[in-house]
Amino acid sequence: MTTLTQSIVIGLAVIIAAYFLSTRPVTIKDATTHTTAWGVTMNSISVQGEWKVYADPDIFLLSIAVSSIGNTSAEAQTKTQSDIEQLRSIAQKAGIATKDIQTTQMSIYPEYEYLPSGATRTKWFRATHGLTIKIRDLKQVDTVISQVTFSDNVQIQSMAYDIDDKTDLYTEARKLGFEKAKQKATELAWLATVTLDKP
């Protein structure tokens, strides 16, 4: 695996409906006054603006699961916990903070075998513990991946480059997407010879 990465795409679509003023007057009546207004709200232009923002990843997310079996649930849990502690030690030696090593799942359940008589009995117990490790120093990605697969009980479930804080990127994509939608609405209104109201 290589630490060379491609930019991550943040894409957002914005849909706006802009009411336009009709080309004929509409009379609104009530019990005391007669008012003429321009515009009917049922007349509208609906457009969609989509924009993508590119940014380089600054973190790597590694999801790992450890699964062990034992004659009892306690034995299975002890084996699993031993591997988990070794995984945590590997991550911490690579400079990964404790807050970036999070448990994502834990389970203990019996596995059964079927007897010739048709009955079942508990064969053993299986304990599973999942971790997600957030690697901020991307130069450590290859090292961590090669070290965490020290046992057949350890399985890498997923791994991906990502961006830790996407707030500013979402804001930029949302703004540009809205401006593109607004531009489309303005062009359609000009072609239809109507005047846009507020969206």
PDB file of C-alpha atoms in Angstrom:
ATOM      1  CA  MET A   1       0.000   0.000   0.000  1.00  0.00           C
ATOM      2  CA  THR A   2       1.169   3.504  -0.665  1.00  0.00           C
ATOM      3  CA  THR A   3       0.615   6.695   1.277  1.00  0.00           C
ATOM      4  CA  LEU A   4       0.121   8.677  -1.935  1.00  0.00           C
ATOM      5  CA  THR A   5      -3.484   9.863  -1.850  1.00  0.00           C
ATOM      6  CA  GLN A   6      -5.972  11.493  -4.138  1.00  0.00           C
ATOM      7  CA  SER A   7      -8.186  14.418  -3.280  1.00  0.00           C
ATOM      8  CA  ILE A   8     -11.500  13.663  -1.613  1.00  0.00           C
ATOM      9  CA  VAL A   9     -14.629  15.058  -3.236  1.00  0.00           C
ATOM     10  CA  ILE A  10     -17.338  16.750  -1.188  1.00  0.00           C
ATOM     11  CA  GLY A  11     -20.452  17.072  -3.366  1.00  0.00           C
ATOM     12  CA  LEU A  12     -23.702  18.780  -2.502  1.00  0.00           C
ATOM     13  CA  ALA A  13     -26.872  19.414  -4.497  1.00  0.00           C
ATOM     14  CA  VAL A  14     -29.069  22.387  -3.693  1.00  0.00           C
ATOM     15  CA  ILE A  15     -32.655  22.671  -4.905  1.00  0.00           C
ATOM     16  CA  ILE A  16     -34.465  25.996  -4.836  1.00  0.00           C
ATOM     17  CA  ALA A  17     -37.897  27.028  -6.011  1.00  0.00           C
ATOM     18  CA  ALA A  18     -38.170  30.645  -7.131  1.00  0.00           C
ATOM     19  CA  TYR A  19     -41.614  32.145  -7.564  1.00  0.00           C
ATOM     20  CA  PHE A  20     -41.989  34.404 -10.565  1.00  0.00           C
ATOM     21  CA  LEU A  21     -44.351  37.243 -11.222  1.00  0.00           C
ATOM     22  CA  SER A  22     -47.053  36.433 -13.749  1.00  0.00           C
ATOM     23  CA  THR A  23     -47.761  38.584 -16.781  1.00  0.00           C
ATOM     24  CA  ARG A  24     -51.325  39.314 -15.783  1.00  0.00           C
ATOM     25  CA  PRO A  25     -52.843  41.065 -12.757  1.00  0.00           C
ATOM     26  CA  VAL A  26     -54.562  38.946 -10.132  1.00  0.00           C
ATOM     27  CA  THR A  27     -57.333  40.461  -8.029  1.00  0.00           C
ATOM     28  CA  ILE A  28     -57.420  39.539  -4.343  1.00  0.00           C
ATOM     29  CA  LYS A  29     -60.739  40.328  -2.666  1.00  0.00           C
ATOM     30  CA  ASP A  30     -61.929  40.351   0.902  1.00  0.00           C
ATOM     31  CA  ALA A  31     -64.964  41.764   2.652  1.00  0.00           C
ATOM     32  CA  THR A  32     -63.780  45.362   2.799  1.00  0.00           C
ATOM     33  CA  THR A  33     -61.144  46.066   0.184  1.00  0.00           C
ATOM     34  CA  HIS A  34     -60.220  45.280  -3.393  1.00  0.00           C
ATOM     35  CA  THR A  35     -56.523  44.792  -3.975  1.00  0.00           C
ATOM     36  CA  THR A  36     -54.730  44.003  -7.198  1.00  0.00           C
ATOM     37  CA  ALA A  37     -51.444  42.155  -6.869  1.00  0.00           C
ATOM     38  CA  TRP A  38     -48.995  40.782  -9.365  1.00  0.00           C
ATOM     39  CA  GLY A  39     -47.989  37.161  -8.911  1.00  0.00           C
ATOM     40  CA  VAL A  40     -49.410  33.750  -8.196  1.00  0.00           C
ATOM     41  CA  THR A  41     -47.442  31.486  -5.897  1.00  0.00           C
ATOM     42  CA  MET A  42     -48.347  28.393  -7.894  1.00  0.00           C
ATOM     43  CA  ASN A  43     -46.133  29.713 -10.702  1.00  0.00           C
ATOM     44  CA  SER A  44     -42.601  28.669  -9.911  1.00  0.00           C
ATOM     45  CA  ILE A  45     -39.269  27.700 -11.391  1.00  0.00           C
ATOM     46  CA  SER A  46     -37.603  24.756  -9.666  1.00  0.00           C
ATOM     47  CA  VAL A  47     -33.896  24.248 -10.351  1.00  0.00           C
ATOM     48  CA  GLN A  48     -31.030  22.215  -8.944  1.00  0.00           C
ATOM     49  CA  GLY A  49     -27.456  23.359  -8.525  1.00  0.00           C
ATOM     50  CA  GLU A  50     -24.677  20.904  -7.798  1.00  0.00           C
ATOM     51  CA  TRP A  51     -21.108  21.686  -6.866  1.00  0.00           C
ATOM     52  CA  LYS A  52     -18.108  19.617  -5.848  1.00  0.00           C
ATOM     53  CA  VAL A  53     -15.263  20.724  -3.632  1.00  0.00           C
ATOM     54  CA  TYR A  54     -11.919  18.903  -3.687  1.00  0.00           C
ATOM     55  CA  ALA A  55      -9.618  18.614  -0.687  1.00  0.00           C
ATOM     56  CA  ASP A  56      -6.665  16.476   0.355  1.00  0.00           C
ATOM     57  CA  PRO A  57      -7.344  13.925   3.131  1.00  0.00           C
ATOM     58  CA  ASP A  58      -5.777  14.532   6.517  1.00  0.00           C
ATOM     59  CA  ILE A  59      -6.675  11.290   8.335  1.00  0.00           C
ATOM     60  CA  PHE A  60      -6.812   7.548   7.670  1.00  0.00           C
ATOM     61  CA  LEU A  61      -9.565   5.446   9.253  1.00  0.00           C
ATOM     62  CA  LEU A  62      -8.736   1.822   9.993  1.00  0.00           C
ATOM     63  CA  SER A  63     -11.481  -0.499  11.267  1.00  0.00           C
ATOM     64  CA  ILE A  64     -10.319  -3.742  12.860  1.00  0.00           C
ATOM     65  CA  ALA A  65     -12.158  -6.672  14.435  1.00  0.00           C
ATOM     66  CA  VAL A  66     -10.734  -9.339  16.730  1.00  0.00           C
ATOM     67  CA  SER A  67     -12.658 -12.595  17.048  1.00  0.00           C
ATOM     68  CA  SER A  68     -11.682 -15.489  19.349  1.00  0.00           C
ATOM     69  CA  ILE A  69     -13.312 -18.709  20.540  1.00  0.00           C
ATOM     70  CA  GLY A  70     -13.161 -20.434  23.928  1.00  0.00           C
ATOM     71  CA  ASN A  71     -14.814 -23.211  25.871  1.00  0.00           C
ATOM     72  CA  THR A  72     -16.488 -20.538  28.011  1.00  0.00           C
ATOM     73  CA  SER A  73     -17.528 -16.968  27.370  1.00  0.00           C
ATOM     74  CA  ALA A  74     -14.895 -15.784  29.848  1.00  0.00           C
ATOM     75  CA  GLU A  75     -12.143 -17.689  28.049  1.00  0.00           C
ATOM     76  CA  ALA A  76     -13.177 -16.278  24.656  1.00  0.00           C
ATOM     77  CA  GLN A  77     -13.323 -12.764  26.082  1.00  0.00           C
ATOM     78  CA  THR A  78      -9.883 -13.106  27.679  1.00  0.00           C
ATOM     79  CA  LYS A  79      -8.304 -14.181  24.381  1.00  0.00           C
ATOM     80  CA  THR A  80      -9.972 -11.336  22.504  1.00  0.00           C
ATOM     81  CA  GLN A  81      -9.021  -8.760  25.109  1.00  0.00           C
ATOM     82  CA  SER A  82      -5.383  -9.857  24.927  1.00  0.00           C
ATOM     83  CA  ASP A  83      -5.280  -9.155  21.180  1.00  0.00           C
ATOM     84  CA  ILE A  84      -7.105  -5.849  21.633  1.00  0.00           C
ATOM     85  CA  GLU A  85      -4.551  -4.671  24.182  1.00  0.00           C
ATOM     86  CA  GLN A  86      -1.756  -5.557  21.754  1.00  0.00           C
ATOM     87  CA  LEU A  87      -3.513  -3.568  19.012  1.00  0.00           C
ATOM     88  CA  ARG A  88      -3.830  -0.566  21.315  1.00  0.00           C
ATOM     89  CA  SER A  89      -0.130  -0.849  22.174  1.00  0.00           C
ATOM     90  CA  ILE A  90       0.835  -0.910  18.478  1.00  0.00           C
ATOM     91  CA  ALA A  91      -1.290   2.175  17.798  1.00  0.00           C
ATOM     92  CA  GLN A  92       0.069   4.122  20.761  1.00  0.00           C
ATOM     93  CA  LYS A  93       3.676   3.319  19.820  1.00  0.00           C
ATOM     94  CA  ALA A  94       2.907   4.815  16.394  1.00  0.00           C
ATOM     95  CA  GLY A  95       1.973   8.065  18.141  1.00  0.00           C
ATOM     96  CA  ILE A  96      -1.819   7.648  17.929  1.00  0.00           C
ATOM     97  CA  ALA A  97      -3.667   9.319  20.788  1.00  0.00           C
ATOM     98  CA  THR A  98      -5.967   7.309  23.041  1.00  0.00           C
ATOM     99  CA  LYS A  99      -8.973   9.371  21.922  1.00  0.00           C
ATOM    100  CA  ASP A 100      -8.349   8.208  18.337  1.00  0.00           C
ATOM    101  CA  ILE A 101      -8.626   4.523  19.288  1.00  0.00           C
ATOM    102  CA  GLN A 102     -12.300   3.769  19.800  1.00  0.00           C
ATOM    103  CA  THR A 103     -14.282   0.609  20.436  1.00  0.00           C
ATOM    104  CA  THR A 104     -17.019   0.234  17.810  1.00  0.00           C
ATOM    105  CA  GLN A 105     -18.548  -3.121  18.744  1.00  0.00           C
ATOM    106  CA  MET A 106     -18.434  -5.928  21.306  1.00  0.00           C
ATOM    107  CA  SER A 107     -20.273  -9.243  21.380  1.00  0.00           C
ATOM    108  CA  ILE A 108     -20.157 -12.684  22.982  1.00  0.00           C
ATOM    109  CA  TYR A 109     -22.384 -15.511  21.776  1.00  0.00           C
ATOM    110  CA  PRO A 110     -22.441 -19.323  21.715  1.00  0.00           C
ATOM    111  CA  GLU A 111     -21.872 -21.306  18.534  1.00  0.00           C
ATOM    112  CA  TYR A 112     -23.705 -24.620  18.255  1.00  0.00           C
ATOM    113  CA  GLU A 113     -23.095 -27.971  16.621  1.00  0.00           C
ATOM    114  CA  TYR A 114     -25.805 -30.304  15.391  1.00  0.00           C
ATOM    115  CA  LEU A 115     -25.866 -33.865  16.717  1.00  0.00           C
ATOM    116  CA  PRO A 116     -26.944 -36.939  14.668  1.00  0.00           C
ATOM    117  CA  SER A 117     -30.068 -37.118  16.824  1.00  0.00           C
ATOM    118  CA  GLY A 118     -31.102 -33.703  15.577  1.00  0.00           C
ATOM    119  CA  ALA A 119     -30.393 -31.975  18.864  1.00  0.00           C
ATOM    120  CA  THR A 120     -27.903 -29.134  19.291  1.00  0.00           C
ATOM    121  CA  ARG A 121     -25.303 -28.342  21.884  1.00  0.00           C
ATOM    122  CA  THR A 122     -22.934 -25.494  22.529  1.00  0.00           C
ATOM    123  CA  LYS A 123     -19.666 -26.107  20.721  1.00  0.00           C
ATOM    124  CA  TRP A 124     -17.858 -23.031  22.005  1.00  0.00           C
ATOM    125  CA  PHE A 125     -18.263 -19.334  22.666  1.00  0.00           C
ATOM    126  CA  ARG A 126     -17.099 -16.573  20.319  1.00  0.00           C
ATOM    127  CA  ALA A 127     -16.109 -13.108  21.502  1.00  0.00           C
ATOM    128  CA  THR A 128     -15.719 -10.224  19.048  1.00  0.00           C
ATOM    129  CA  HIS A 129     -14.282  -6.769  19.679  1.00  0.00           C
ATOM    130  CA  GLY A 130     -14.058  -4.036  17.048  1.00  0.00           C
ATOM    131  CA  LEU A 131     -11.767  -0.996  17.001  1.00  0.00           C
ATOM    132  CA  THR A 132     -11.564   2.070  14.805  1.00  0.00           C
ATOM    133  CA  ILE A 133      -8.149   3.699  14.696  1.00  0.00           C
ATOM    134  CA  LYS A 134      -7.825   7.237  13.369  1.00  0.00           C
ATOM    135  CA  ILE A 135      -4.327   7.809  11.984  1.00  0.00           C
ATOM    136  CA  ARG A 136      -3.494  11.513  11.712  1.00  0.00           C
ATOM    137  CA  ASP A 137       0.135  11.100  10.657  1.00  0.00           C
ATOM    138  CA  LEU A 138      -0.382   9.646   7.182  1.00  0.00           C
ATOM    139  CA  LYS A 139       3.257   8.562   7.030  1.00  0.00           C
ATOM    140  CA  GLN A 140       2.411   5.942   9.669  1.00  0.00           C
ATOM    141  CA  VAL A 141      -0.393   4.273   7.663  1.00  0.00           C
ATOM    142  CA  ASP A 142       1.702   1.515   6.056  1.00  0.00           C
ATOM    143  CA  THR A 143       3.527   0.773   9.295  1.00  0.00           C
ATOM    144  CA  VAL A 144       0.359   0.443  11.368  1.00  0.00           C
ATOM    145  CA  ILE A 145      -1.401  -1.743   8.797  1.00  0.00           C
ATOM    146  CA  SER A 146       1.547  -4.139   8.564  1.00  0.00           C
ATOM    147  CA  GLN A 147       1.799  -4.435  12.354  1.00  0.00           C
ATOM    148  CA  VAL A 148      -1.870  -4.916  13.288  1.00  0.00           C
ATOM    149  CA  THR A 149      -2.214  -8.130  11.280  1.00  0.00           C
ATOM    150  CA  PHE A 150      -0.078 -10.100  13.739  1.00  0.00           C
ATOM    151  CA  SER A 151      -2.719 -12.790  14.355  1.00  0.00           C
ATOM    152  CA  ASP A 152      -5.263 -14.772  12.343  1.00  0.00           C
ATOM    153  CA  ASN A 153      -7.831 -13.547  14.874  1.00  0.00           C
ATOM    154  CA  VAL A 154      -7.357  -9.968  13.643  1.00  0.00           C
ATOM    155  CA  GLN A 155      -9.296  -8.906  10.569  1.00  0.00           C
ATOM    156  CA  ILE A 156      -9.194  -5.553   8.793  1.00  0.00           C
ATOM    157  CA  GLN A 157     -12.813  -4.674   8.066  1.00  0.00           C
ATOM    158  CA  SER A 158     -12.339  -1.385   6.250  1.00  0.00           C
ATOM    159  CA  MET A 159      -9.783   1.341   5.620  1.00  0.00           C
ATOM    160  CA  ALA A 160     -10.095   4.695   3.908  1.00  0.00           C
ATOM    161  CA  TYR A 161      -8.598   8.149   3.700  1.00  0.00           C
ATOM    162  CA  ASP A 162     -10.889  10.879   4.977  1.00  0.00           C
ATOM    163  CA  ILE A 163     -11.114  14.493   6.131  1.00  0.00           C
ATOM    164  CA  ASP A 164     -11.489  15.002   9.866  1.00  0.00           C
ATOM    165  CA  ASP A 165     -13.459  18.274   9.791  1.00  0.00           C
ATOM    166  CA  LYS A 166     -15.599  18.834   6.682  1.00  0.00           C
ATOM    167  CA  THR A 167     -17.527  21.836   8.046  1.00  0.00           C
ATOM    168  CA  ASP A 168     -15.840  24.509   5.906  1.00  0.00           C
ATOM    169  CA  LEU A 169     -15.953  22.272   2.824  1.00  0.00           C
ATOM    170  CA  TYR A 170     -19.694  21.670   3.210  1.00  0.00           C
ATOM    171  CA  THR A 171     -20.228  25.407   3.647  1.00  0.00           C
ATOM    172  CA  GLU A 172     -18.277  26.188   0.478  1.00  0.00           C
ATOM    173  CA  ALA A 173     -20.021  23.473  -1.561  1.00  0.00           C
ATOM    174  CA  ARG A 174     -23.443  24.570  -0.289  1.00  0.00           C
ATOM    175  CA  LYS A 175     -22.739  28.220  -1.173  1.00  0.00           C
ATOM    176  CA  LEU A 176     -21.473  27.434  -4.665  1.00  0.00           C
ATOM    177  CA  GLY A 177     -24.319  24.985  -5.280  1.00  0.00           C
ATOM    178  CA  PHE A 178     -26.883  27.608  -4.323  1.00  0.00           C
ATOM    179  CA  GLU A 179     -25.262  30.227  -6.560  1.00  0.00           C
ATOM    180  CA  LYS A 180     -25.344  27.799  -9.479  1.00  0.00           C
ATOM    181  CA  ALA A 181     -29.032  27.043  -8.845  1.00  0.00           C
ATOM    182  CA  LYS A 182     -29.797  30.747  -8.620  1.00  0.00           C
ATOM    183  CA  GLN A 183     -28.003  31.372 -11.927  1.00  0.00           C
ATOM    184  CA  LYS A 184     -30.106  28.679 -13.617  1.00  0.00           C
ATOM    185  CA  ALA A 185     -33.314  30.170 -12.238  1.00  0.00           C
ATOM    186  CA  THR A 186     -32.334  33.634 -13.479  1.00  0.00           C
ATOM    187  CA  GLU A 187     -31.593  32.323 -16.971  1.00  0.00           C
ATOM    188  CA  LEU A 188     -34.866  30.386 -17.152  1.00  0.00           C
ATOM    189  CA  ALA A 189     -36.821  33.422 -16.005  1.00  0.00           C
ATOM    190  CA  TRP A 190     -35.178  35.530 -18.731  1.00  0.00           C
ATOM    191  CA  LEU A 191     -36.042  32.943 -21.389  1.00  0.00           C
ATOM    192  CA  ALA A 192     -39.629  32.797 -20.141  1.00  0.00           C
ATOM    193  CA  THR A 193     -39.872  36.626 -19.997  1.00  0.00           C
ATOM    194  CA  VAL A 194     -40.950  36.612 -16.363  1.00  0.00           C
ATOM    195  CA  THR A 195     -39.531  38.319 -13.311  1.00  0.00           C
ATOM    196  CA  LEU A 196     -38.197  36.287 -10.377  1.00  0.00           C
ATOM    197  CA  ASP A 197     -39.460  36.890  -6.882  1.00  0.00           C
ATOM    198  CA  LYS A 198     -37.574  35.814  -3.744  1.00  0.00           C
ATOM    199  CA  PRO A 199     -36.822  32.079  -3.578  1.00  0.00           C
TER     200      PRO A 199
END
